[in-house]
Amino acid sequence: AAMAAAPVQSIGPVEQVATPTGMRPVVRDVLVKFRAGTTARVQADVRSEALDAAGAQPRAARRVEGLPGVWRVPVDEGVTPAAVARRLDARADVRWAVRAVPGTFEAPPNDPLFPNLWGLSNTGQQVQAPEPFTGLAGMDLGALGAWATTQGSANVSVAVVDSGAVMDHPDLIANLRAAGARNFMPGANGTVDPGAVGDTVNHGTHVAGTIGAVGNNGVGVTGVNWTVGMTPVRVGDFMSTPPAVFLEGLAYAGEQARVVNISMGFAADLLEAATDVIAANPNTLFVTAAGNSMSDNDATPAVPCNVPLPNVLCVAAIDADGAPATFTNFGATSVDVAAPGVGIQSAVPNFATVFAPPITSNGLTPPRPTGWIQTPADEWEWDSTNGIGYVELLKVPPTGVGLDQWLIEAPGTFSTTGQACRLNAFTSVVLDAADSQVLGLAYKVGSGPWQVPAGSTTAGNTDGGFIPWTVNLSEIDGETGVKFAFLAQSARGAGAFYAAVINPEVQCIAPQPAGGSYAFMSGTSMASPHVAGAAALLLAKNPDLTAAQMKHALMSTAVPMA
């Protein structure tokens, strides 16, 4: 007390002051309307007597402009406004009386892509997707109303069991918990790097963004939670997850978080094992996708959706009109709720193209792809569809014993920059795996030998249509002087072999741009994180909720739909 006052240092203008979570103005007023039909003098006497009896301060009352007969009355300290309102409302000379509870502005966050997030706020607006669409107003989570109460809490832990996450995404970084993030997926050499949690397929980052992209930061999208503690648990890559790896990640996630999102599914063979893992964490709510097979999970169980435990919540998908998504699974007893899952925009990795070899015709008959080196020579041809050139091979293997192979090498070399490199292409094939008929990717570095990456071959029948083809090339991250080729193989004496490849390109994950990278995706994988995010909001408001209470709250307040 004897110290001299320290000089005040200016910190410049204050642009924004955030209200601490949970603080609201104290309610000390009652709004009351007396019945008409009496003189002003009698009405004043009745009002004074009524308010005195209720413990209010009638002399401080004042009219509410524009509402005839309505008064705002301050309530004495020590008197409950709700009790005053009830006593006044019970009087014959009072038409109604209510507490003057302050409202809150349901203002949307300033994230520039928020208007596209119909799942959070659907006004019937046009969503600027690659194919724009509109929806039914009100068919959403009601996020604006929820955010008037809480926007989330950094103390709420949510684990995302998926393909990992991009840890440097500017719209996620503040809500990702790097210390707890964990990878269970083996690399190309068969070893597991626990720290390799980077997302190579968009999926996990997109899911995390729906749960908890930072809100009101002027960047990209917002999650259901503006603030939350998300732990990425990577259990898969290129849309493939070994069951043992999944169970390890699921067990870890259940120990780390109060809410676990699982946007993936397995066959019923894994039901008992998954049930054991989830049962070991009874106070964690496991929110999972129902699946995208248009099937009845009651008849054909999916895991973990069909795990028969009270801390599992299974989610189907609806579109912006509230109709079931055309792909969604369902189930009267196994599927619990539905949530937005069609045309959902969220965060994704930033993939940069490092090599995209052109496929052009040399103009000869038959046409060959210019610059592509063939072994044996002149086996592959050039063709086109919708003006897009591609390479194709149609062969009837010679008779005899053993295998025949055909290699077509892309022109030029490239260097990989960034990480988690991959080949993206579209392929059309008619193959017979029984006759060792496969189409694969081969690469070599410098003068080294040709190598075929694990999991890079495909065998089957696309019925003449082109389908997406992705090959993990992370084993060449950081390499220079790389060449790649397509390798076709068949047993001699087999039937006709057909393979075609269009738009091949090598991409690697590059640093995020300042505004982040975003994409639209659809699936029950996109519906599940909406519900996991809602569960996290519940915990932000009441951290003591059990898993069963969270599930009950979400199911009992969902909108019944036909």
PDB file of C-alpha atoms in Angstrom, residues 106-109 114 117-122 138 140-151 222-226 530 537:
ATOM      1  CA  GLU A 106     -26.658 -15.288 -32.860  1.00  0.00           C
ATOM      2  CA  ALA A 107     -24.091 -13.736 -35.173  1.00  0.00           C
ATOM      3  CA  PRO A 108     -22.250 -16.052 -37.551  1.00  0.00           C
ATOM      4  CA  PRO A 109     -18.467 -16.304 -37.230  1.00  0.00           C
ATOM      5  CA  PHE A 114     -18.964 -20.180 -43.286  1.00  0.00           C
ATOM      6  CA  LEU A 117     -21.368 -24.779 -44.092  1.00  0.00           C
ATOM      7  CA  TRP A 118     -25.050 -25.611 -44.431  1.00  0.00           C
ATOM      8  CA  GLY A 119     -24.669 -28.355 -41.836  1.00  0.00           C
ATOM      9  CA  LEU A 120     -24.075 -25.698 -39.174  1.00  0.00           C
ATOM     10  CA  SER A 121     -26.454 -23.007 -40.445  1.00  0.00           C
ATOM     11  CA  ASN A 122     -28.898 -23.734 -43.267  1.00  0.00           C
ATOM     12  CA  GLY A 138     -33.447 -24.975 -40.715  1.00  0.00           C
ATOM     13  CA  ASP A 140     -28.879 -28.049 -39.735  1.00  0.00           C
ATOM     14  CA  LEU A 141     -27.309 -28.558 -36.302  1.00  0.00           C
ATOM     15  CA  GLY A 142     -28.608 -25.243 -34.957  1.00  0.00           C
ATOM     16  CA  ALA A 143     -25.012 -24.217 -34.307  1.00  0.00           C
ATOM     17  CA  LEU A 144     -25.719 -20.484 -34.013  1.00  0.00           C
ATOM     18  CA  GLY A 145     -28.035 -21.090 -31.080  1.00  0.00           C
ATOM     19  CA  ALA A 146     -25.553 -23.438 -29.428  1.00  0.00           C
ATOM     20  CA  TRP A 147     -22.702 -20.956 -29.861  1.00  0.00           C
ATOM     21  CA  ALA A 148     -24.718 -18.361 -27.949  1.00  0.00           C
ATOM     22  CA  THR A 149     -24.095 -20.625 -24.942  1.00  0.00           C
ATOM     23  CA  THR A 150     -20.633 -22.022 -25.651  1.00  0.00           C
ATOM     24  CA  GLN A 151     -18.218 -22.162 -28.550  1.00  0.00           C
ATOM     25  CA  THR A 222     -15.280 -23.132 -38.680  1.00  0.00           C
ATOM     26  CA  GLY A 223     -15.820 -26.369 -36.820  1.00  0.00           C
ATOM     27  CA  VAL A 224     -18.741 -27.272 -34.603  1.00  0.00           C
ATOM     28  CA  ASN A 225     -16.326 -26.231 -31.846  1.00  0.00           C
ATOM     29  CA  TRP A 226     -14.412 -22.983 -32.227  1.00  0.00           C
ATOM     30  CA  HIS A 530     -20.833 -33.174 -36.807  1.00  0.00           C
ATOM     31  CA  LEU A 537     -19.900 -28.797 -27.080  1.00  0.00           C
TER      32      LEU A 537
END
